[in-house]
mmCIF file of C-alpha atoms in Angstrom:
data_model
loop_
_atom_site.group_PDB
_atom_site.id
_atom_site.type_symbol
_atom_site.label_atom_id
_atom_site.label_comp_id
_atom_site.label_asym_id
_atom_site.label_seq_id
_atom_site.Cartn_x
_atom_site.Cartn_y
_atom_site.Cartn_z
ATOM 1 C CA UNK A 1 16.690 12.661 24.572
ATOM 2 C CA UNK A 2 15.379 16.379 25.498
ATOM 3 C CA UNK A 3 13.474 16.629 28.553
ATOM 4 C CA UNK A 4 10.113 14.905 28.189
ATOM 5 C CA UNK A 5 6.637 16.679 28.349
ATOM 6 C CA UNK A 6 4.622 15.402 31.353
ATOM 7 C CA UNK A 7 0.479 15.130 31.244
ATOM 8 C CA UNK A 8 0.277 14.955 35.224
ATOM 9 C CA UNK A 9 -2.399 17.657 36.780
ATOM 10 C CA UNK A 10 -4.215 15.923 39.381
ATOM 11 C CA UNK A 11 -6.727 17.107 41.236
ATOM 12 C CA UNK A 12 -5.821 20.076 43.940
ATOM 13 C CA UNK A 13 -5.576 18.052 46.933
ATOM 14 C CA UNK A 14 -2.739 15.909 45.678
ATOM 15 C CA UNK A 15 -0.882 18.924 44.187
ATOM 16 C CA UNK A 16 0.422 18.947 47.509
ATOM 17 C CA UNK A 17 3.473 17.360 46.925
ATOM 18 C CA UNK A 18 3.403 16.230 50.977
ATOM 19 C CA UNK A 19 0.221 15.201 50.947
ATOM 20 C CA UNK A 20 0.846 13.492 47.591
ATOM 21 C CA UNK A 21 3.784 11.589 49.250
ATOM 22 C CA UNK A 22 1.348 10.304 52.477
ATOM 23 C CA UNK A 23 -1.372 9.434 50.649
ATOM 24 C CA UNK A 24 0.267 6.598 48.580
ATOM 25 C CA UNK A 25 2.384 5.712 51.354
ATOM 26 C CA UNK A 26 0.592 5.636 53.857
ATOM 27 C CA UNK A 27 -3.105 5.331 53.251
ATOM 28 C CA UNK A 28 -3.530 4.158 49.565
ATOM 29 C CA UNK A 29 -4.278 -0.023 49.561
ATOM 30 C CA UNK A 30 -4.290 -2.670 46.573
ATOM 31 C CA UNK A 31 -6.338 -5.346 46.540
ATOM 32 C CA UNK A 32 -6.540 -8.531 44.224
ATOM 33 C CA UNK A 33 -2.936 -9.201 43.775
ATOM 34 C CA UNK A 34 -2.032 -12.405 44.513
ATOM 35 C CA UNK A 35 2.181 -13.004 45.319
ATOM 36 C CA UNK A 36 3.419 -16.728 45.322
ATOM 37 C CA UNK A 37 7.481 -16.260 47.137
ATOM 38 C CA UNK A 38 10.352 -17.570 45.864
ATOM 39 C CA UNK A 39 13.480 -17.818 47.815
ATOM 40 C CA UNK A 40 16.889 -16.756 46.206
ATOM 41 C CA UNK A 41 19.857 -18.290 47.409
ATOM 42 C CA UNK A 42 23.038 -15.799 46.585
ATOM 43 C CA UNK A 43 26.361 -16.703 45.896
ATOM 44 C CA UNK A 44 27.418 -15.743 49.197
ATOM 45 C CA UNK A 45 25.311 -17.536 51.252
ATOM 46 C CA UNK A 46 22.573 -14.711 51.980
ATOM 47 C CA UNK A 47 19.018 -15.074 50.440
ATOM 48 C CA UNK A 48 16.364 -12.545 48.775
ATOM 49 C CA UNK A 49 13.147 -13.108 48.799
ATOM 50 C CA UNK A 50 11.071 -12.550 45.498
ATOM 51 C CA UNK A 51 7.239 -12.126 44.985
ATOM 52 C CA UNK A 52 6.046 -13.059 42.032
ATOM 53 C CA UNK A 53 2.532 -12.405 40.386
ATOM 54 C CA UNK A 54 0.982 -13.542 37.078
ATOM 55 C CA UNK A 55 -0.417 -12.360 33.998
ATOM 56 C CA UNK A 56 -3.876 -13.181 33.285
ATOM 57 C CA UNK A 57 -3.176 -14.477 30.289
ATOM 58 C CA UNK A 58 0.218 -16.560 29.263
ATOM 59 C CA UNK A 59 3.084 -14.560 28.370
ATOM 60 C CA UNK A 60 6.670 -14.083 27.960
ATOM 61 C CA UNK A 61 7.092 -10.945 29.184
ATOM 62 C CA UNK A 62 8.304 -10.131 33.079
ATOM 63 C CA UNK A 63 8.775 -6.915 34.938
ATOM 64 C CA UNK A 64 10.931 -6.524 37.722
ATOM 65 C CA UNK A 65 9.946 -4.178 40.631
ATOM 66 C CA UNK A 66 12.591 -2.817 42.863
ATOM 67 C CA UNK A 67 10.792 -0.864 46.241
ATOM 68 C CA UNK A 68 12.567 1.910 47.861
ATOM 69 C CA UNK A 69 14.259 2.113 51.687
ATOM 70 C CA UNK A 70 12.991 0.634 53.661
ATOM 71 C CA UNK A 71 10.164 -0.826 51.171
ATOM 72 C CA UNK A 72 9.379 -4.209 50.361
ATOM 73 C CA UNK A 73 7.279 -6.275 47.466
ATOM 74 C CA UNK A 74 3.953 -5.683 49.666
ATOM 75 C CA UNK A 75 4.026 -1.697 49.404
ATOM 76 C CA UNK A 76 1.234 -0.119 47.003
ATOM 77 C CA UNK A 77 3.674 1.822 45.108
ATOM 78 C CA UNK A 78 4.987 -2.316 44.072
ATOM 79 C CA UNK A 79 1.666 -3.874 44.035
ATOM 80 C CA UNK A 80 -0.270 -1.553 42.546
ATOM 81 C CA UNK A 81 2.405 -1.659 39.561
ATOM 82 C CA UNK A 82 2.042 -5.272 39.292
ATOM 83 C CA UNK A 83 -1.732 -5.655 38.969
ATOM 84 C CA UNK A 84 -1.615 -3.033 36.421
ATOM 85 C CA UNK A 85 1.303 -5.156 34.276
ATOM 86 C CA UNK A 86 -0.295 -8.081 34.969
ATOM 87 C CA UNK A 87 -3.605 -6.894 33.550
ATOM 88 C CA UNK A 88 -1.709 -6.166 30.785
ATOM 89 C CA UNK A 89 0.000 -9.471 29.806
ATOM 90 C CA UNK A 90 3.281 -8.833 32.256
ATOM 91 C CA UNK A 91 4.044 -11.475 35.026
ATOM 92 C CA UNK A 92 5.833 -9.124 37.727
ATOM 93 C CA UNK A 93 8.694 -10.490 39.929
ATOM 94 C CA UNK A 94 8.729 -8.068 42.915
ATOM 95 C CA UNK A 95 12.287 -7.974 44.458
ATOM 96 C CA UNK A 96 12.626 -7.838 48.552
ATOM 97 C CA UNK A 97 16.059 -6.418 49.429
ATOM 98 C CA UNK A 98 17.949 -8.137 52.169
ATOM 99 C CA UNK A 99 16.456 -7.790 55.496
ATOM 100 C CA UNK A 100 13.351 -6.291 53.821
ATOM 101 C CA UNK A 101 11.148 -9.535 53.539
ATOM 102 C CA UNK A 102 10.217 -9.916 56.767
ATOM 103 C CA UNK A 103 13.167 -11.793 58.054
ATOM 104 C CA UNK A 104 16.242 -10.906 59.142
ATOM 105 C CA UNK A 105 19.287 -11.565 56.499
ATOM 106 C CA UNK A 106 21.972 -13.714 57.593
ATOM 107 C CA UNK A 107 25.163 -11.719 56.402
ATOM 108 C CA UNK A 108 26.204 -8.237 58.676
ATOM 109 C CA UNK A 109 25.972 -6.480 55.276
ATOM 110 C CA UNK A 110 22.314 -5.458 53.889
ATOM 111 C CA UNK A 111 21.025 -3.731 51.370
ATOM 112 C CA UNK A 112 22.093 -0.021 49.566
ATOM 113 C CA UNK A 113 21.423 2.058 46.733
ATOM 114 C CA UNK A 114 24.267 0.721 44.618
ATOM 115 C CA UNK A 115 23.902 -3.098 45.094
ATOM 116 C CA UNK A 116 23.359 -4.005 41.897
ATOM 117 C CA UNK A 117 25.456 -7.358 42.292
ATOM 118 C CA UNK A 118 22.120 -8.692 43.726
ATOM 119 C CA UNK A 119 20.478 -7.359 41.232
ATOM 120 C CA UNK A 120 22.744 -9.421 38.658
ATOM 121 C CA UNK A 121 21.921 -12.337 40.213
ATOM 122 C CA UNK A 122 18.177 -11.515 40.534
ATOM 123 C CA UNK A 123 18.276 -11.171 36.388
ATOM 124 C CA UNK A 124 20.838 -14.536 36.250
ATOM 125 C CA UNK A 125 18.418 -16.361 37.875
ATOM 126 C CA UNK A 126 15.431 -15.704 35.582
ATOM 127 C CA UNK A 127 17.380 -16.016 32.772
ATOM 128 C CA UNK A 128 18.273 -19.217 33.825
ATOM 129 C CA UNK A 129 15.671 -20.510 35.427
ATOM 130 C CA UNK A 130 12.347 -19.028 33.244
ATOM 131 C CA UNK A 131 11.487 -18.369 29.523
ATOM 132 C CA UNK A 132 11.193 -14.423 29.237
ATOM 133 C CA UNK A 133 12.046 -12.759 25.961
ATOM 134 C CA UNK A 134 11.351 -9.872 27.254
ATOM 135 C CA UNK A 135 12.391 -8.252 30.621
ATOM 136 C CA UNK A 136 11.752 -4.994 32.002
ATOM 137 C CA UNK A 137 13.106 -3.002 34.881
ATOM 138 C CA UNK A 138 10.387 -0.881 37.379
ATOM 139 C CA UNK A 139 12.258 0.991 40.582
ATOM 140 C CA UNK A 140 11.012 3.596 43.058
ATOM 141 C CA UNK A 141 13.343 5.877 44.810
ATOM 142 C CA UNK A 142 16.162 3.620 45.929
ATOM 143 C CA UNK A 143 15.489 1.232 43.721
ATOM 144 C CA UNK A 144 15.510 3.663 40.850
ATOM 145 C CA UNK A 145 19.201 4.534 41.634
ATOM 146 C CA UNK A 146 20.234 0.806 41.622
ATOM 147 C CA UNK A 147 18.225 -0.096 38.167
ATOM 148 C CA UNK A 148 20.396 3.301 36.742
ATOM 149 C CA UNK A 149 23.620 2.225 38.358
ATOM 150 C CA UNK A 150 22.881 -1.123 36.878
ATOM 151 C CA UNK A 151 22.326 -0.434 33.220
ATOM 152 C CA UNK A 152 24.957 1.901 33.171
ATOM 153 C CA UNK A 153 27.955 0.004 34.862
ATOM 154 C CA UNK A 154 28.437 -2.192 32.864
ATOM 155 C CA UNK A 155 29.695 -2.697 29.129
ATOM 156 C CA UNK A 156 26.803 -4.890 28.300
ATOM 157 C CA UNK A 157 23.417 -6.397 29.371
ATOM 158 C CA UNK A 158 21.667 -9.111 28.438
ATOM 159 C CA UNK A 159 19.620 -9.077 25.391
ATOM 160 C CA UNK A 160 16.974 -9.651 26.894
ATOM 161 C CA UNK A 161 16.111 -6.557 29.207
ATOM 162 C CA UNK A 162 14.102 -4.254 26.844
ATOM 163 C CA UNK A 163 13.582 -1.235 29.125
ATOM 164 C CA UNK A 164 13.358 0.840 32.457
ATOM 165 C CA UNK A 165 11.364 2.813 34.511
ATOM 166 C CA UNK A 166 12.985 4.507 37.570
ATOM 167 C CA UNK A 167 10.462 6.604 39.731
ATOM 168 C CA UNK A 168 11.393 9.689 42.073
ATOM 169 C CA UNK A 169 15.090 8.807 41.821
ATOM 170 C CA UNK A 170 17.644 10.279 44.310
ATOM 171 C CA UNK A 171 20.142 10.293 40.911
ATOM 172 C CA UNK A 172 22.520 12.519 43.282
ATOM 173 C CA UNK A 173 22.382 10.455 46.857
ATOM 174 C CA UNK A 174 24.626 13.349 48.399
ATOM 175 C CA UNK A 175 22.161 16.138 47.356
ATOM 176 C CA UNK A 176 19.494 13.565 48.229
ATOM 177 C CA UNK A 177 20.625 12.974 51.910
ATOM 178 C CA UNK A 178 21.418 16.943 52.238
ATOM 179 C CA UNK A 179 17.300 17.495 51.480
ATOM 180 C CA UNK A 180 16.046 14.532 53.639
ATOM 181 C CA UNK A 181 18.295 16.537 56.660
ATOM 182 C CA UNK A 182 16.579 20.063 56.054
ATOM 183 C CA UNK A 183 13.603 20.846 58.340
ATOM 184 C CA UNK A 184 11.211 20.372 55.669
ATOM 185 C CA UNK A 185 11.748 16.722 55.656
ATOM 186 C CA UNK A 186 12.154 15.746 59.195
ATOM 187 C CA UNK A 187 9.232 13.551 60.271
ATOM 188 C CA UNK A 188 10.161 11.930 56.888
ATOM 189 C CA UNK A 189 13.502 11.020 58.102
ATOM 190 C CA UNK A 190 12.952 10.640 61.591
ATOM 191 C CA UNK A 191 10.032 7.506 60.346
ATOM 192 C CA UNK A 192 13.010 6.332 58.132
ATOM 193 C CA UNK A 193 15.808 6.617 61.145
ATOM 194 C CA UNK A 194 13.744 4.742 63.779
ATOM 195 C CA UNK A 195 12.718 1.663 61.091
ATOM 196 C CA UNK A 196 16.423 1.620 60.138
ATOM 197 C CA UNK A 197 17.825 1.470 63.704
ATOM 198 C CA UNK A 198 15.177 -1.129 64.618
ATOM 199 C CA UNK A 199 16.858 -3.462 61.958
ATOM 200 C CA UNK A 200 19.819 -2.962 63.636
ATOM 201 C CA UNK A 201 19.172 -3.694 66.355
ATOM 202 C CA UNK A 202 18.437 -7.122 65.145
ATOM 203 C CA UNK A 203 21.181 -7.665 63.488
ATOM 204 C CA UNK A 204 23.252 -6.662 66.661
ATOM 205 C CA UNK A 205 22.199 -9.611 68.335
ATOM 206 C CA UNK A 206 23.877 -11.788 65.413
ATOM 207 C CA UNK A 207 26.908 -9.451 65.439
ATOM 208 C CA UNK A 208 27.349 -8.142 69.024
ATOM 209 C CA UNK A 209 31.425 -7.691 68.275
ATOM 210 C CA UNK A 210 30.444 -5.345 64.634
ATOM 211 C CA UNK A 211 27.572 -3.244 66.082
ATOM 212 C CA UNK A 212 27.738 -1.861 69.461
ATOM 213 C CA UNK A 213 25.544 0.370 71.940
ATOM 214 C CA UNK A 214 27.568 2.850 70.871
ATOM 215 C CA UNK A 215 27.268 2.919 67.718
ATOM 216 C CA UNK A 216 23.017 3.096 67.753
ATOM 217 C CA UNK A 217 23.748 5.835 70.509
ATOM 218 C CA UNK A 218 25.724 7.827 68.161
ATOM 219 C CA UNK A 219 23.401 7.824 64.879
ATOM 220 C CA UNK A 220 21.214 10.916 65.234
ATOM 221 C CA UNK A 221 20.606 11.366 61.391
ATOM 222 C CA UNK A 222 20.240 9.309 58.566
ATOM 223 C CA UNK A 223 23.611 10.483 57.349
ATOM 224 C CA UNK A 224 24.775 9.269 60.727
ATOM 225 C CA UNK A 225 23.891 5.542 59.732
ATOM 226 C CA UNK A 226 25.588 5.138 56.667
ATOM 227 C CA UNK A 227 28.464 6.583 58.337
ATOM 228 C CA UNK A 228 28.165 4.187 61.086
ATOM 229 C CA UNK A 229 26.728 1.683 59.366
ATOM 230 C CA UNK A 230 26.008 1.345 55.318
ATOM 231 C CA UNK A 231 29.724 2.264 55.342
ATOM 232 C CA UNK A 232 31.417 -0.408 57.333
ATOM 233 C CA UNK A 233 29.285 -3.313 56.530
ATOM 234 C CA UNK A 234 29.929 -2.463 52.283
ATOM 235 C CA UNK A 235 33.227 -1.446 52.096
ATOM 236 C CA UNK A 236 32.896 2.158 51.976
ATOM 237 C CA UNK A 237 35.220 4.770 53.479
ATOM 238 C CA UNK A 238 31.939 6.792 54.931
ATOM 239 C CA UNK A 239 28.839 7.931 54.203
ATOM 240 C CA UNK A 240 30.533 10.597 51.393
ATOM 241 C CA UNK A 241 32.281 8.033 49.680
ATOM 242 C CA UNK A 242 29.169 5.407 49.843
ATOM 243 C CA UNK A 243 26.795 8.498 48.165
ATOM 244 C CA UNK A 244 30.410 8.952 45.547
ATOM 245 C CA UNK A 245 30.294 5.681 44.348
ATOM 246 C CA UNK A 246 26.766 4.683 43.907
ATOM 247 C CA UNK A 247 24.932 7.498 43.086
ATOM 248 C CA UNK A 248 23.577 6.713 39.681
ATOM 249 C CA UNK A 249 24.231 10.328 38.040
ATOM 250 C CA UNK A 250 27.628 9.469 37.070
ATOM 251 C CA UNK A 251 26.357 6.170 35.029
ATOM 252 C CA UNK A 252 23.690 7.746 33.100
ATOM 253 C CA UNK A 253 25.896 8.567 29.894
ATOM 254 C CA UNK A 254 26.817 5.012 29.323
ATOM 255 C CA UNK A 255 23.344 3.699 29.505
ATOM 256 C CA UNK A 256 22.409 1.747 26.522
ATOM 257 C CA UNK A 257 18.768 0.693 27.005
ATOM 258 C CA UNK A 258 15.451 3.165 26.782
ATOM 259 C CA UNK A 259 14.842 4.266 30.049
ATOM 260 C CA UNK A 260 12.387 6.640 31.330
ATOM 261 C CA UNK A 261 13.134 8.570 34.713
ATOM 262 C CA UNK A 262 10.239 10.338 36.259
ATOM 263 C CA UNK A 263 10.898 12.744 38.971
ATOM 264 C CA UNK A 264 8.447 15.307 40.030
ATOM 265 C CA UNK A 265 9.342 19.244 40.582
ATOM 266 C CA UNK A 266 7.655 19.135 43.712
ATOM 267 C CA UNK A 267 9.865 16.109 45.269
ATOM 268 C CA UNK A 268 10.899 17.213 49.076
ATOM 269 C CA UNK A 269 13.378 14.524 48.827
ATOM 270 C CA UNK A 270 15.540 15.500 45.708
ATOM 271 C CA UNK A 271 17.423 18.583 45.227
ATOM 272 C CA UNK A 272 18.546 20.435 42.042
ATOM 273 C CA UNK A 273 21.563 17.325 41.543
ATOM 274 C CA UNK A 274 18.822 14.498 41.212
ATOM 275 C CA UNK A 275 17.546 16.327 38.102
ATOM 276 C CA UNK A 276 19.418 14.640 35.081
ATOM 277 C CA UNK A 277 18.238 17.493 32.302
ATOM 278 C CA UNK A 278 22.102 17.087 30.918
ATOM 279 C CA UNK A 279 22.540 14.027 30.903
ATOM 280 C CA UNK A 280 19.194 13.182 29.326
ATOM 281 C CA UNK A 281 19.967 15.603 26.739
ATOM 282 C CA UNK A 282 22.982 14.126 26.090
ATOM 283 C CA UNK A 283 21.767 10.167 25.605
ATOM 284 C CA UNK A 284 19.077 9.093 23.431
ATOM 285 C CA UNK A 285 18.374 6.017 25.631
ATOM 286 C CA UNK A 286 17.386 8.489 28.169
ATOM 287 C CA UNK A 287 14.009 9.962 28.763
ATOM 288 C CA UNK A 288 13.565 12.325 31.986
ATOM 289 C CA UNK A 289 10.082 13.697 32.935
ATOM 290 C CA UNK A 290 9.620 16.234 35.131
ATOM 291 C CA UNK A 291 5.880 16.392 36.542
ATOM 292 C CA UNK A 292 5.345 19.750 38.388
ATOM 293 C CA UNK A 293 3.128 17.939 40.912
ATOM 294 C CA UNK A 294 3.713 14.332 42.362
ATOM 295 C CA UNK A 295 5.805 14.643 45.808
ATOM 296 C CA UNK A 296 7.824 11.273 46.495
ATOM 297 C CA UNK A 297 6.695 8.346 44.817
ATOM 298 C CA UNK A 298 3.113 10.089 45.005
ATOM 299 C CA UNK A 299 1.573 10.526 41.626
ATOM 300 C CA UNK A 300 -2.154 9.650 42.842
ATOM 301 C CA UNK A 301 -4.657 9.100 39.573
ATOM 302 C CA UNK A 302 -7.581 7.807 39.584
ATOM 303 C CA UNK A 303 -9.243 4.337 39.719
ATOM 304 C CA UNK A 304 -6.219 3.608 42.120
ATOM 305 C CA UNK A 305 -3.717 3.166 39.491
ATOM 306 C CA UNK A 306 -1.068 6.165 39.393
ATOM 307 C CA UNK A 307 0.235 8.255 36.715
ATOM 308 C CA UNK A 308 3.804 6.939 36.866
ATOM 309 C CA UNK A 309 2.000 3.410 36.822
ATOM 310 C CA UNK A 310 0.005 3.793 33.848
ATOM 311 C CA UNK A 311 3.066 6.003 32.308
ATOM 312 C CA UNK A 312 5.596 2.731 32.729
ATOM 313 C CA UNK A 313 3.630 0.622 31.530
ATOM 314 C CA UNK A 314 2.918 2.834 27.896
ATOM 315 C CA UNK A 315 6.205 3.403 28.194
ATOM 316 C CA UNK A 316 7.136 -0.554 28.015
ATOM 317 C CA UNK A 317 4.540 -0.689 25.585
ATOM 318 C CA UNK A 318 6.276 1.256 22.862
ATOM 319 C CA UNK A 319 9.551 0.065 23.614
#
């Protein structure tokens, strides 16, 4: 589909697309959601952790939420989405990402923005274990990319996923990592770097011989870790080939269910590549907003429920 026409003017303050960005990361709380966890075992012998909230009235419809690095199913961006869906007859399974629940994984390997083989099982487990007729797809930033990669890998998928929303998406993770380098971004990725290398740290202590000293030592930028790390512990060649193979641009043509992708002008993060105006053009399962305000998963609106927010959920709506 043609770009989409975005209704998004918020008030001046969060036209900052900075202080946009902050604000719902850092300051903005949700209250009144209440999370019951389920633990996934995987085929491999790793688990994810999933946090599930209900609808207020019985239903058959689920969304899945999928948080971004270094996120988890607690952040406001996730559970402010799921008290809005779940005042509007959605139960909402938020997905934790290895490492990202709170404890440790067991495996070397963690989590990335193309591992959408745990997202499989995630959706083979509901399938299989609950009723839905109808599931729907939610990500922010990284998990944006993977939902993409997802729906577009493959030749089919199941019946039963109706939709997607993927917010602030880093669609080009090359052009993506080039931006979160520049001096613009740098307390940004520094915040990122030191919650990163603090995970691995832990995980050094179950894998002295895979991650040395050394290696921490050596990681001075983010592109650093996935060279050092993300890299090895997936099966990449380096960081270059990791952003090759799992950016989500490249899957976008083959994608076969609506999906909307909302990614704001203003976005520190993304560069000119993470704008999809092509390939939207060129797929009528695609639908690409471009908000001139909003920073980085930002999007304040009022009553404490965000434009992108309200904007998935109409968008499930008529889908």
């Amino acid at each position: 589909m043609p770009e989409v026409s975005a209704n998004y003017s918020p008030s001046i303050f969060f036209k900052s697309g900075h202080l946009s960005t902050i604000y719902c990361g850092l300051v903005r709380r949700v209250n009144g959601v209440t999370q019951k966890r389920e633990r996934l075992r995987l085929a491999d012998g790793d688990f994810l952790d999933l946090d599930w909230s209900q609808s207020t009235t019985p239903t058959r419809k689920l969304v899945v939420l999928l948080h971004g690095l270094e996120g988890d199913g607690q952040r406001p961006y996730i559970t402010g989405s799921a008290k809005l869906f779940n005042q509007n007859g959605f139960d909402a399974c938020a997905v934790n990402f290895r490492g990202c629940s709170g404890e440790p994984n067991r495996l070397y390997r963690s989590y990335h923005s193309g591992a959408t083989e745990d997202l499989e099982e995630v959706i083979t487990h509901i399938l299989n274990t609950y009723s839905y007729s109808e599931i729907y797809l939610n990500g922010f930033s990284l998990g944006g990319n993977l939902l993409l990669k997802y729906l577009g890998e493959r030749n089919t998928v199941p019946k039963e996923i109706k939709g997607a929303a993927a917010i602030s998406v880093p669609c080009s993770l090359r052009n993506s990592c080039e931006q979160l380098l520049t001096p613009k971004n740098v307390l940004y990725a520094q915040r990122f770097k030191k919650h990163l290398i603090a995970k691995l740290r832990q995980k050094q202590h179950l894998f002295p011989m895979l991650i040395t000293d050394s290696d921490i030592k050596n990681i001075k930028t983010l592109k650093d870790f996935d060279d050092i790390y993300t890299s090895r512990a997936h099966h990449f060649k380096d960081a270059l080939d990791y952003y090759t193979q799992c950016s989500s641009l490249q899957f976008l043509p083959d994608i076969t269910v609506p999906s909307l992708i909302i990614n704001a002008k203003n976005d520190s993060f993304l560069g000119e590549e993470c704008y999809p105006i092509f390939e939207a053009g060129q797929n009528e399962n695609l639908f690409l907003e471009i908000p001139k305000y909003g920073g980085h998963v930002g999007f304040w609106g009022k009553n404490n429920c965000t434009y992108t927010e309200k904007r998935s959920l109409d968008f499930f709506n008529s889908h």
